Short mmCIF file of C-alpha atoms and ligand atoms in Angstrom, two decimals:
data_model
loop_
_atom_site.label_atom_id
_atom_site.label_comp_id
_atom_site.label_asym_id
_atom_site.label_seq_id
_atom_site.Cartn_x
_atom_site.Cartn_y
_atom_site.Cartn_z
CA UNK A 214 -12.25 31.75 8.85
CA UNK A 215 -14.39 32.60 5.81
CA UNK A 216 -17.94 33.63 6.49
CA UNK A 217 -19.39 30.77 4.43
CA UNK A 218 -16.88 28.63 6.14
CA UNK A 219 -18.34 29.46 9.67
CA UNK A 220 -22.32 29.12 8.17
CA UNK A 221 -21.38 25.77 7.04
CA UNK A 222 -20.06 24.93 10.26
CA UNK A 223 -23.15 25.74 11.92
CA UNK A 224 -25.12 23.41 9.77
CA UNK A 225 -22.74 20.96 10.63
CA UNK A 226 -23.08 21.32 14.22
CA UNK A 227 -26.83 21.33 14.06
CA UNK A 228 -26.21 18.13 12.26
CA UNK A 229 -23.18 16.18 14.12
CA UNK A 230 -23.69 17.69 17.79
CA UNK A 231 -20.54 19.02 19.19
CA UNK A 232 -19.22 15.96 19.61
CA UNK A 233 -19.07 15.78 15.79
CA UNK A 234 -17.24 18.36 14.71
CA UNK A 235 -13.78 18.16 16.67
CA UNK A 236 -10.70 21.38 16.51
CA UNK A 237 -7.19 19.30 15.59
CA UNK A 238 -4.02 21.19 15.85
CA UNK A 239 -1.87 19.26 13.33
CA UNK A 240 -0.23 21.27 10.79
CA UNK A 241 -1.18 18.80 8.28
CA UNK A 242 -4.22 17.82 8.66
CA UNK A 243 -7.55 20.38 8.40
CA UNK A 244 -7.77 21.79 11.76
CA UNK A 245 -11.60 21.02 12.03
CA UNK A 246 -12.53 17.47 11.87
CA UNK A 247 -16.09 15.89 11.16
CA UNK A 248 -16.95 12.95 12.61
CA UNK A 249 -20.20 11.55 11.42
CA UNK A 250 -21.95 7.77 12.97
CA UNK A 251 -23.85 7.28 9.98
CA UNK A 252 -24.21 6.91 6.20
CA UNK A 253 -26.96 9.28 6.46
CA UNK A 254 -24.91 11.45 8.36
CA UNK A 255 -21.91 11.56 5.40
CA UNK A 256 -24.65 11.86 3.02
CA UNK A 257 -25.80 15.04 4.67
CA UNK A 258 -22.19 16.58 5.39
CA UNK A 259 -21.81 16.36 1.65
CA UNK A 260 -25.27 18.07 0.81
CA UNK A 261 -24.32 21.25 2.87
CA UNK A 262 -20.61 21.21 1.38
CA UNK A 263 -21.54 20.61 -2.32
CA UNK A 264 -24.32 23.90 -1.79
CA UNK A 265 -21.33 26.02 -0.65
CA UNK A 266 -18.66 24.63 -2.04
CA UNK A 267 -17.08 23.79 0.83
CA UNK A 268 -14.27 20.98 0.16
CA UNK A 269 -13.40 17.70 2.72
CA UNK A 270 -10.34 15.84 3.05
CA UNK A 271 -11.22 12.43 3.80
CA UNK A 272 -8.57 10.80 6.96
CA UNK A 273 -8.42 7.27 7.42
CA UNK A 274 -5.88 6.32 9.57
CA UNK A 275 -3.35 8.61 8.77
CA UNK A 276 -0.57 5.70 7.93
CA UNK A 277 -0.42 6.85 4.16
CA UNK A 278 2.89 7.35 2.60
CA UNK A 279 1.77 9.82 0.22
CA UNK A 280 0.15 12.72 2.03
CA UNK A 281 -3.56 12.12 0.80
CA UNK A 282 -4.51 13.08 3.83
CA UNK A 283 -3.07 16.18 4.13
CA UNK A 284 -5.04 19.96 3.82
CA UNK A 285 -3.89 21.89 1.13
CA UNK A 286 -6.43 24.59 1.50
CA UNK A 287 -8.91 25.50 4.01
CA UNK A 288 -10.78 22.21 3.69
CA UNK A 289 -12.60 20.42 6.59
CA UNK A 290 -11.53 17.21 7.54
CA UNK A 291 -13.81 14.00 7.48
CA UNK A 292 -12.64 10.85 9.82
CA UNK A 293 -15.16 7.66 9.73
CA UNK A 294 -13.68 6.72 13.33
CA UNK A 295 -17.14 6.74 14.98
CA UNK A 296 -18.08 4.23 11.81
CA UNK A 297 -15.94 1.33 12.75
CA UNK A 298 -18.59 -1.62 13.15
CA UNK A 299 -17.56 -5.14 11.90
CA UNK A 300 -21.35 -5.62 10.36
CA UNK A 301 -21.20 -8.88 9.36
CA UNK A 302 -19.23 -11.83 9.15
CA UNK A 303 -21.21 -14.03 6.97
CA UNK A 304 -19.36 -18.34 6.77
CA UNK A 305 -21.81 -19.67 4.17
CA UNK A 306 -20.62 -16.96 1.83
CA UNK A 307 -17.10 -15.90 3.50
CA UNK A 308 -17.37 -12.53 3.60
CA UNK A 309 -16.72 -9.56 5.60
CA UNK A 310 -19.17 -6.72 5.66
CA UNK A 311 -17.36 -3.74 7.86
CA UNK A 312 -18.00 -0.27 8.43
CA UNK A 313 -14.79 1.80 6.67
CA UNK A 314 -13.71 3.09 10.31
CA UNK A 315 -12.84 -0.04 11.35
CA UNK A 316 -8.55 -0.65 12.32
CA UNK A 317 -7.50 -3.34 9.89
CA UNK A 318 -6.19 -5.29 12.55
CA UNK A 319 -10.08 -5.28 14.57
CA UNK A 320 -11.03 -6.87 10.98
CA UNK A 321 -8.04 -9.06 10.40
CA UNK A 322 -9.29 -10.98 14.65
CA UNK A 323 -12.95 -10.58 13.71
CA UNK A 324 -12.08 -12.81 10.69
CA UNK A 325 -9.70 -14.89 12.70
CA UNK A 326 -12.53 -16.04 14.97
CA UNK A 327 -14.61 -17.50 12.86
CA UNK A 328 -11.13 -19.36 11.45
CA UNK A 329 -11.06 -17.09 8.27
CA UNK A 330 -8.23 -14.89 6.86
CA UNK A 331 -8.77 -11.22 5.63
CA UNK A 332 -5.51 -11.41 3.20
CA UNK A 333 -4.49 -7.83 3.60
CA UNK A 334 -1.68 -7.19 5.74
CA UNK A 335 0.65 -4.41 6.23
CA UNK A 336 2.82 -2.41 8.98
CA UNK A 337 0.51 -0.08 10.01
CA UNK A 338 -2.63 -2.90 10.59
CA UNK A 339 -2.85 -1.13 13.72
CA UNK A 340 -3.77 2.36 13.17
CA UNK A 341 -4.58 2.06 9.74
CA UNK A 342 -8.37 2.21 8.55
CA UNK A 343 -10.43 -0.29 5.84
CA UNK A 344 -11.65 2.84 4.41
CA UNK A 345 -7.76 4.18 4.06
CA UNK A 346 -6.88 0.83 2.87
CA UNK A 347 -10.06 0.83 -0.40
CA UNK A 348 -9.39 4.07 -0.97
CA UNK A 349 -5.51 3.65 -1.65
CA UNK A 350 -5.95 0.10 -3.17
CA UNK A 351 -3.32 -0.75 -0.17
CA UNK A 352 -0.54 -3.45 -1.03
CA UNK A 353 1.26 -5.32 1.44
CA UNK A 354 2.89 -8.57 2.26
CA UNK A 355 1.47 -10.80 0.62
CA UNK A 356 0.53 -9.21 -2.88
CA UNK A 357 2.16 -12.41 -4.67
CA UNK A 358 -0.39 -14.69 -3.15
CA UNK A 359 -3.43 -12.74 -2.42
CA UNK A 360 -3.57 -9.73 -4.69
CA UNK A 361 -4.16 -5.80 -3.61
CA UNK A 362 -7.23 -4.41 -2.06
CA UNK A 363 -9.22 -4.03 -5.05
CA UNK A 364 -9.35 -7.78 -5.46
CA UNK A 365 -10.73 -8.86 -2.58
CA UNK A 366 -13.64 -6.32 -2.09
CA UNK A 367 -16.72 -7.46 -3.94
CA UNK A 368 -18.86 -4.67 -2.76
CA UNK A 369 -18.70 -0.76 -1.46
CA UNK A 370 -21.27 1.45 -0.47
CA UNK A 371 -19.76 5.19 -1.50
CA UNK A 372 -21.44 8.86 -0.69
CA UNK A 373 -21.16 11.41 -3.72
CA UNK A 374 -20.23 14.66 -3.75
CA UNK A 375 -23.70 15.71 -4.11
CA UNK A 376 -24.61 13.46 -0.91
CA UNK A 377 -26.04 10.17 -2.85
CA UNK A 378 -25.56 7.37 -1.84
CA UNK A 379 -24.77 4.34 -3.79
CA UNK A 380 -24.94 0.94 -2.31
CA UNK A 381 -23.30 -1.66 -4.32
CA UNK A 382 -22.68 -4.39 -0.83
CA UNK A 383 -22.62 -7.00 -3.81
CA UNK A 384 -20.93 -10.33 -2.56
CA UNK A 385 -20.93 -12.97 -5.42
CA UNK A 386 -17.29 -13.14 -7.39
CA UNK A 387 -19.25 -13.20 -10.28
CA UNK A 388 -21.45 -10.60 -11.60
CA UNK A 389 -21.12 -9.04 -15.10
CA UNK A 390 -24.01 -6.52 -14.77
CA UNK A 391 -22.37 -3.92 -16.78
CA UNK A 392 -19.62 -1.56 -15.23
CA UNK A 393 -17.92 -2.41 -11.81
CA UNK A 394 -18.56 0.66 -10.72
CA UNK A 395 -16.51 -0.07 -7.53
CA UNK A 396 -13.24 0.13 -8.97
CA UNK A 397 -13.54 3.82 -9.78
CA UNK A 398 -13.51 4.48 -6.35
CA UNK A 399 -10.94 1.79 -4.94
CA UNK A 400 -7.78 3.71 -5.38
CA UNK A 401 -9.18 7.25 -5.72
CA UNK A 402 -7.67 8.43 -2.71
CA UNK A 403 -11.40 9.78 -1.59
CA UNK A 404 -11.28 12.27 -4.93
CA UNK A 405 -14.45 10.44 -6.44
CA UNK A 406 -16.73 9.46 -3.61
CA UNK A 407 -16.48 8.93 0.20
CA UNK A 408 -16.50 4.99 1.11
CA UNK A 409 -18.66 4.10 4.00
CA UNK A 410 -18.76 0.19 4.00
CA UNK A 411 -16.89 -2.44 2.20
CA UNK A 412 -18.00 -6.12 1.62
CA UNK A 413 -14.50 -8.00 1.74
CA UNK A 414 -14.13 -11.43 0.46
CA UNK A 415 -12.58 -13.48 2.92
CA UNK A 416 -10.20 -17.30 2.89
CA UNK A 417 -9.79 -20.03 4.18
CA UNK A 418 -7.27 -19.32 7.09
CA UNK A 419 -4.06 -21.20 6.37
CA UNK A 420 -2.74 -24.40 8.40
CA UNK A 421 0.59 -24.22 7.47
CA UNK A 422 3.24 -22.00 7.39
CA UNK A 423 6.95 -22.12 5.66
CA UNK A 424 9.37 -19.46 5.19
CA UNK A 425 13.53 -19.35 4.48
CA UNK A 426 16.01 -16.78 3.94
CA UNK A 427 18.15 -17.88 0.68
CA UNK A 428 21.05 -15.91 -0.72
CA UNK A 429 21.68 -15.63 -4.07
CA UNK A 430 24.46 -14.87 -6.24
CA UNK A 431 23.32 -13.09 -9.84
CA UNK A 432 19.93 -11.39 -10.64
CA UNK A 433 19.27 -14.09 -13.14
CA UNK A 434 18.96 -16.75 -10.35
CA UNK A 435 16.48 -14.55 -8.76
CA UNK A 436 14.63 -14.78 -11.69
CA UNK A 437 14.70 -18.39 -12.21
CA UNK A 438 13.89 -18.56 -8.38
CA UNK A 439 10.80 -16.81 -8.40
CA UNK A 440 9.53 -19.10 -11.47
CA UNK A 441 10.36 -21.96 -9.68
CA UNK A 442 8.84 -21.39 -6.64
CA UNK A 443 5.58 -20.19 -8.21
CA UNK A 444 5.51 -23.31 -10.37
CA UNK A 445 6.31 -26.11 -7.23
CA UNK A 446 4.66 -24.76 -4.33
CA UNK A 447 0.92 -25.52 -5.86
CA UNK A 448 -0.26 -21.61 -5.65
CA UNK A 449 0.99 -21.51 -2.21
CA UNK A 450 3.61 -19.13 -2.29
CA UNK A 451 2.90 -15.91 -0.26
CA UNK A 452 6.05 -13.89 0.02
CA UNK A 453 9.26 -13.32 -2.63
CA UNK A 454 10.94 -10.32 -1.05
CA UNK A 455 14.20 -9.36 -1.96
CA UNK A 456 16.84 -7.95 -0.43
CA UNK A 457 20.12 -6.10 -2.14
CA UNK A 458 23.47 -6.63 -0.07
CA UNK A 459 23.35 -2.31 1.15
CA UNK A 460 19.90 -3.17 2.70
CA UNK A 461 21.05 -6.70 4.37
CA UNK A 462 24.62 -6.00 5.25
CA UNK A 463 23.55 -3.01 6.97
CA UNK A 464 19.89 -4.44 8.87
CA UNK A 465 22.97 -7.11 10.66
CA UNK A 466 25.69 -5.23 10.90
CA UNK A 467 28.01 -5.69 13.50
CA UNK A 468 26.67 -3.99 16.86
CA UNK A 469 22.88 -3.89 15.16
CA UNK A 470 19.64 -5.14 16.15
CA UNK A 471 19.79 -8.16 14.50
CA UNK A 472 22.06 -11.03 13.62
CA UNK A 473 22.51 -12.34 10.65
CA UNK A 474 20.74 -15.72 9.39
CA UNK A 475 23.37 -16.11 6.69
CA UNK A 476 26.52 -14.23 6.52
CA UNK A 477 26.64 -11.24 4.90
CA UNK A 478 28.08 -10.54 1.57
CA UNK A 479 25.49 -12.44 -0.82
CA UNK A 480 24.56 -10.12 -3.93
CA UNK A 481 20.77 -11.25 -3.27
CA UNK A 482 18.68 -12.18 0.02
CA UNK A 483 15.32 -13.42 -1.29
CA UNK A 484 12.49 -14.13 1.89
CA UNK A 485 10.30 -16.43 0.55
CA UNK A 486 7.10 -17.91 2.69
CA UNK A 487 4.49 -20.44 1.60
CA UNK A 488 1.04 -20.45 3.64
CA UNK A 489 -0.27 -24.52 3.18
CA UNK A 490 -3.04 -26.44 4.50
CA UNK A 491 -1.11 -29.47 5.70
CA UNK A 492 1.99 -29.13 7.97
CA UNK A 493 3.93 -31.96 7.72
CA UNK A 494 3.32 -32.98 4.13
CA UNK A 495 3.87 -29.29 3.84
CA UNK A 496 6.89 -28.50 5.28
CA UNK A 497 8.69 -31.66 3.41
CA UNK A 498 7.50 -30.18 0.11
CA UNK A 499 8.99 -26.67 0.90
CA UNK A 500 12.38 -28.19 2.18
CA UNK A 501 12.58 -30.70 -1.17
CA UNK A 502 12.17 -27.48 -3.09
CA UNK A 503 14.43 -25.58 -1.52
CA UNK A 504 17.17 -28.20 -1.95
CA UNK A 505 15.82 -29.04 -5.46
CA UNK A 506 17.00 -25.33 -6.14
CA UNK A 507 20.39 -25.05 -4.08
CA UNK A 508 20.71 -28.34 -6.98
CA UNK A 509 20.39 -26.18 -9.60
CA UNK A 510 22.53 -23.25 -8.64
CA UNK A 511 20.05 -21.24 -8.47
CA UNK A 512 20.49 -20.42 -4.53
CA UNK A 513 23.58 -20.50 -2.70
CA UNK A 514 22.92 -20.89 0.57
CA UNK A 515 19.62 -21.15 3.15
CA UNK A 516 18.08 -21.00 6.38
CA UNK A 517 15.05 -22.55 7.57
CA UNK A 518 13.12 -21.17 9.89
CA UNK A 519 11.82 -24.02 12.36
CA UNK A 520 9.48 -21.91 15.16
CA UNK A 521 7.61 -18.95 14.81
CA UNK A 522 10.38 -16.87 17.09
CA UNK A 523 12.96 -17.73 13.92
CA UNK A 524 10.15 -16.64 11.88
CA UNK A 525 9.76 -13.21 13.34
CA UNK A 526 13.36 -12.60 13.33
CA UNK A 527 13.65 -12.94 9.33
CA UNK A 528 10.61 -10.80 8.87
CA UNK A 529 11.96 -8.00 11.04
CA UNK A 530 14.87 -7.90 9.10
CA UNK A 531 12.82 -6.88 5.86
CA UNK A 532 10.06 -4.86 8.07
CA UNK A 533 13.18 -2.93 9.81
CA UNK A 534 13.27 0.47 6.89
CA UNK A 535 13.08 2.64 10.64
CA UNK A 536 16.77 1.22 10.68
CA UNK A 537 18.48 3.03 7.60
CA UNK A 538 17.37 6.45 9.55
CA UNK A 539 20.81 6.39 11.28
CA UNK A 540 22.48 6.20 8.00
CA UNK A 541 21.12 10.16 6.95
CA UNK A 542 18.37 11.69 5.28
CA UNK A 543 16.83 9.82 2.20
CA UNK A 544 13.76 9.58 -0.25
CA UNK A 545 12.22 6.36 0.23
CA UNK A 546 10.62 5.56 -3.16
CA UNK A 547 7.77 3.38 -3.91
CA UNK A 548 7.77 2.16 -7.74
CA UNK A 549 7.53 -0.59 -9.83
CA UNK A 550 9.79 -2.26 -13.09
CA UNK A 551 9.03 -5.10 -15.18
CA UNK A 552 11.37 -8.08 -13.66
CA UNK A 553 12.54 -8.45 -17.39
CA UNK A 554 13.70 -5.11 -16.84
CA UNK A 555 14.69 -4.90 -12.80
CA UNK A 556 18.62 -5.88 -13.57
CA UNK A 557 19.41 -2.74 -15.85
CA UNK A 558 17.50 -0.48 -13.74
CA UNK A 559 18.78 -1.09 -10.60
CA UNK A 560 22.28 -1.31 -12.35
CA UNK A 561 21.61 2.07 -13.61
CA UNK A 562 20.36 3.40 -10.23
CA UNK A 563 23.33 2.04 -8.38
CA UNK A 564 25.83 3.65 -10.99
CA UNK A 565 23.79 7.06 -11.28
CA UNK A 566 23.53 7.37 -7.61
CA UNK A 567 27.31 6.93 -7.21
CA UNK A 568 27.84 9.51 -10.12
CA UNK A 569 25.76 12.27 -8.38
CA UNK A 570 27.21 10.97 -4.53
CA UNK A 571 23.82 10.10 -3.49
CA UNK A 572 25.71 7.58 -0.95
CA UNK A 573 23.00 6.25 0.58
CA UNK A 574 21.26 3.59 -2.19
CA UNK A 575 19.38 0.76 -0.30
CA UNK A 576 16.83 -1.47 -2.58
CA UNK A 577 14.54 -3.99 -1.26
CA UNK A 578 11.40 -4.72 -2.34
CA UNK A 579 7.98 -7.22 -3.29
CA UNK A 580 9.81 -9.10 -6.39
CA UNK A 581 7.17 -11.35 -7.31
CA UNK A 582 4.86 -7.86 -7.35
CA UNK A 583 7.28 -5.73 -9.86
CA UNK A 584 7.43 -3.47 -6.44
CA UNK A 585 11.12 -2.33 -5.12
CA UNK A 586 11.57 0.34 -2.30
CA UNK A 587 14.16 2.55 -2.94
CA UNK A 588 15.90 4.71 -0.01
CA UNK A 589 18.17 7.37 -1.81
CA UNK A 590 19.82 10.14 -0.11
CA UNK A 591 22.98 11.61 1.45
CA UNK A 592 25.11 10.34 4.17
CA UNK A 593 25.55 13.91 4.87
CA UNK A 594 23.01 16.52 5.26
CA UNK A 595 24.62 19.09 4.32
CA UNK A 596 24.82 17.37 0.41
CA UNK A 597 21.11 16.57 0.22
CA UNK A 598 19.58 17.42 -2.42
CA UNK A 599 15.71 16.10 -2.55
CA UNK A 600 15.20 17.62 -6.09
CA UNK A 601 17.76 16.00 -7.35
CA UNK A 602 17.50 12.68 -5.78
CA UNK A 603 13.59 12.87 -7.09
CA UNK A 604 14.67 13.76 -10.44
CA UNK A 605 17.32 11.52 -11.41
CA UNK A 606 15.25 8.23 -9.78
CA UNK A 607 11.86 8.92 -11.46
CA UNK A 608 13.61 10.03 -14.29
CA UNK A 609 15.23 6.26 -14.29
CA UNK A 610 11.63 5.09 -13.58
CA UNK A 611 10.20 6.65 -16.72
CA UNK A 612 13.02 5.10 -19.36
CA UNK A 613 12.42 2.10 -18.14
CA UNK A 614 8.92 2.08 -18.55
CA UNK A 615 7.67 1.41 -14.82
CA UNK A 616 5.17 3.05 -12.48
CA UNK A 617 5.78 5.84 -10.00
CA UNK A 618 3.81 4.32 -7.69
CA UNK A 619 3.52 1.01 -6.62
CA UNK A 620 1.56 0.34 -3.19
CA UNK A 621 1.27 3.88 -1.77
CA UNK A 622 -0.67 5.85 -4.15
CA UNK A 623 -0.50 9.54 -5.75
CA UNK A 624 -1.51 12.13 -3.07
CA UNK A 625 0.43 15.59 -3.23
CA UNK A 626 3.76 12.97 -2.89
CA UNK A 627 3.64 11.92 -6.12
CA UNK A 628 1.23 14.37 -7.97
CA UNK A 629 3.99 16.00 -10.61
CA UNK A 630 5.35 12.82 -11.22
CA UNK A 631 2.05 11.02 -12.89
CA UNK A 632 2.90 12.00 -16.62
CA UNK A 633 5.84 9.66 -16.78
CA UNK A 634 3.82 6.59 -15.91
CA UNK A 635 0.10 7.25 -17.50
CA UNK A 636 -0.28 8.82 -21.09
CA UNK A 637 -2.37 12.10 -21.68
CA UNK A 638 -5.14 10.43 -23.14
CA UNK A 639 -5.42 7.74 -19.61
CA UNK A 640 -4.70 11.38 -17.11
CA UNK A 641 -7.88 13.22 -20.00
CA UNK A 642 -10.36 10.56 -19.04
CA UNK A 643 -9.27 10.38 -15.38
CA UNK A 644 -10.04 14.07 -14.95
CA UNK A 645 -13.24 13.59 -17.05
CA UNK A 646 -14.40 10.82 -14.18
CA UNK A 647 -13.40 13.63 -11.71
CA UNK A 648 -15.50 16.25 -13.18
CA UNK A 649 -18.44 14.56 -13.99
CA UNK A 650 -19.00 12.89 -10.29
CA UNK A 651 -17.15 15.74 -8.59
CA UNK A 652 -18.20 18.90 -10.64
CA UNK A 653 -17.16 21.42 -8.05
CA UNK A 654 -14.07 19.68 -6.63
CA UNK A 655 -14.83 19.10 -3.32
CA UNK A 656 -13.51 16.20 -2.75
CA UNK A 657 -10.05 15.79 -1.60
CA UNK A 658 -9.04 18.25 -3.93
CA UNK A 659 -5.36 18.72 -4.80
CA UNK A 660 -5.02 14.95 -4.40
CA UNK A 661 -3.76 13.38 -7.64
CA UNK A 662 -4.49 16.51 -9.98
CA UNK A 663 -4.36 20.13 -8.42
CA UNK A 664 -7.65 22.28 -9.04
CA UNK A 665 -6.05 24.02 -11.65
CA UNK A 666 -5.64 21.38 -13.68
CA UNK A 667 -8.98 19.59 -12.77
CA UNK A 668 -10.14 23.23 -14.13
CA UNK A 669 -8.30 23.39 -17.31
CA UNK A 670 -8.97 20.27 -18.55
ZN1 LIG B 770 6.08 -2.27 0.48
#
């Protein structure tokens, strides 16, 4: 260890106690770990790191798909575990106010109790942290209906690199008081500020709750479908996930975990879910839908689901990715295409991936968000090639226009990648924002830009 490493790391002890400063092995993560109670803590861990230029990697949860919480240098860690305190739940104004520690599943009950909904939800609500989630912009289920992160926090309190504080807990949906400054830091990956507490805006908790499987025969239908159900399920409609036959056929195969709810074979499964505030009268609408679009041709068969056990079984279907590990190692790719544009690229993917014998090609994805998954990779081992794979589908990505990163952020995953989805004049003014409130890159650095480029620019 450096010598101005180990004098910082007395301040910090003087500061956090023992107790505050924890030794990790993980080869990932830094192997020293702060763990401050306080604001005022995190604002004085960031004095004494800015004066010796000592740099933090922020660690939420550690569910990220991107590796923005991993060290890259000799940084210290910073977990908000010890800050995990549901403040506030406040009815007359439905919001959440919540310390950034907190498990998204601790907020998702807290809201629950007083018969509200916190509208974020996603695999890892168990381990994952409201700070992780803000600073990632986090995606999720139910995107369609609800939006990301970054529009349902009204406020943020953030620490600076130079240890100020900034308290913006605003909770009114409107306020036009000149530049939400909140933004800059939602989906920063903790490269612009460290976020303490968030001020969530919270719903009504839904009453009712309808959701089929439905297969469908051409792309075009899929389209029509979405459309359709958007425009006669009165803003109701949480969930349009889609399902290609190699992800389907495969998640209820023969011998599998789970059977089938239609039979195999169908060139589209689309998951679709409505969350209502009247059952019956609900679940009549949803049906006369439904069979208003098997009418049209637009879906070709469906299934129902009548209890909540049916209900779990479709949705671990789509939740079950862990199952495609048998197949052989794979990329699993996180981007987004126009719908306008989904058919040619995934036509293109399918036929390029058969060219180069990447054999494993599964697509799923969040439709109704632009967002499809993508697991690419080799049946055997032996053939994989990860540059390759990585090459040829974000090259795909970039002629058609789309984004290299839908739900999971940039990290160090996707880092190289960012030129083919922002222009140089959108990456110049991000690295300006990074400079000016982070002039000596302490702050997650290496996470979205490396320091050298942070440097040159
Ligand atoms: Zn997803």
């Amino acid at each position: 260890m450096s010598e101005s490493k180990s004098a910082v790391l007395e301040q910090l002890r003087e500061l956090l106690g023992d107790s505050g400063v924890r030794e990790t092995p993980d080869d990932f993560l830094p192997d020293i770990i702060l763990k401050p109670s306080s604001t005022e803590e995190v604002s004085e861990i960031l004095k004494i790191c800015s004066a010796a230029g000592q740099a933090i990697v922020p660690i939420g949860g550690k569910s990220g798909l991107a590796s923005g919480h991993h060290q890259t240098d000799s940084e210290l860690g910073l977990s908000l575990e010890r800050m995990n305190a549901i403040e506030e739940i406040d009815t007359a104004n439905r919001t959440m106010t919540v310390q950034a520690g907190c498990i998204l599943q601790l907020a998702h009950e807290a809201a629950e109790e007083h018969d509200l909904l916190l509208p974020l939800d996603l695999g890892a609500r168990g381990s994952a942290t409201v700070g992780g989630n803000v600073a990632t912009n986090a995606g999720g289920n139910m995107v369609i209906r609800y939006g990301m992160v970054r529009d349902m926090v009204l406020g943020l309190e953030v620490v600076l690199a130079d240890g100020t504080v900034v308290s913006s807990m605003n909770k009114m949906l409107k306020n036009n008081t000149g530049y939400d400054l909140k933004q800059w830091f939602i989906g920063a990956e903790g490269t612009l500020g460290i976020i303490t507490r968030v001020v969530f805006r919270l719903r009504p908790q839904p009453r009712s709750q309808n959701t089929a499987l439905l297969a469908v025969d051409d792309f075009a239908s899929v389209r029509r479908l979405l459309h359709w159900l958007d425009g006669h399920t009165a803003g109701t409609l949480s969930a349009f996930e889609v399902m290609w036959p190699e992800f389907y056929d495969h998640i209820t195969r023969e011998g599998g975990n789970h059977t089938p709810p239609l039979p195999r074979g169908s060139a589209h499964y689309v998951l679709v879910e409505t969350l209502g505030s009247n059952p019956a009268a609900d679940a009549d609408s949803f049906e006369n839908v439904l069979a208003e679009a098997m009418e049209q041709g637009m879906v070709s068969d469906a299934v129902l689901t009548r209890s909540q056990s049916e209900r779990n079984a479709l949705w671990e279907i789509r939740d079950d990715v862990l199952d495609f590990f048998v197949l052989g190692p794979f990329i699993p790719f996180d981007i987004s295409v126009t719908v306008d544009r989904m058919e040619g690229f995934i036509g293109d993917i399918r036929r390029g991936a058969e060219a180069a014998n990447f054999d494993i090609c599964v697509i799923f994805g969040h439709l109704g968000d632009c967002n499809l998954h993508v697991l690419l990779g080799n049946r055997d081992a032996a053939s994989f090639d990860p540059e390759a794979v990585e090459a040829f589908l974000y090259d795909t990505v970039e002629r058609y226009q789309g984004s290299v990163s839908a739900e999971h952020g940039v990290g160090l995953a996707k880092r190289a990648q960012l030129p083919r989805s922002r222009s140089p004049e959108e990456l110049r003014l991000m690295m300006g924002l990074k400079k000016m409130l982070d002039p000596d890159n302490i702050l997650n650095p290496n996470k979205i830009f490396t320091v050298d480029q942070i440097a040159a620019s």
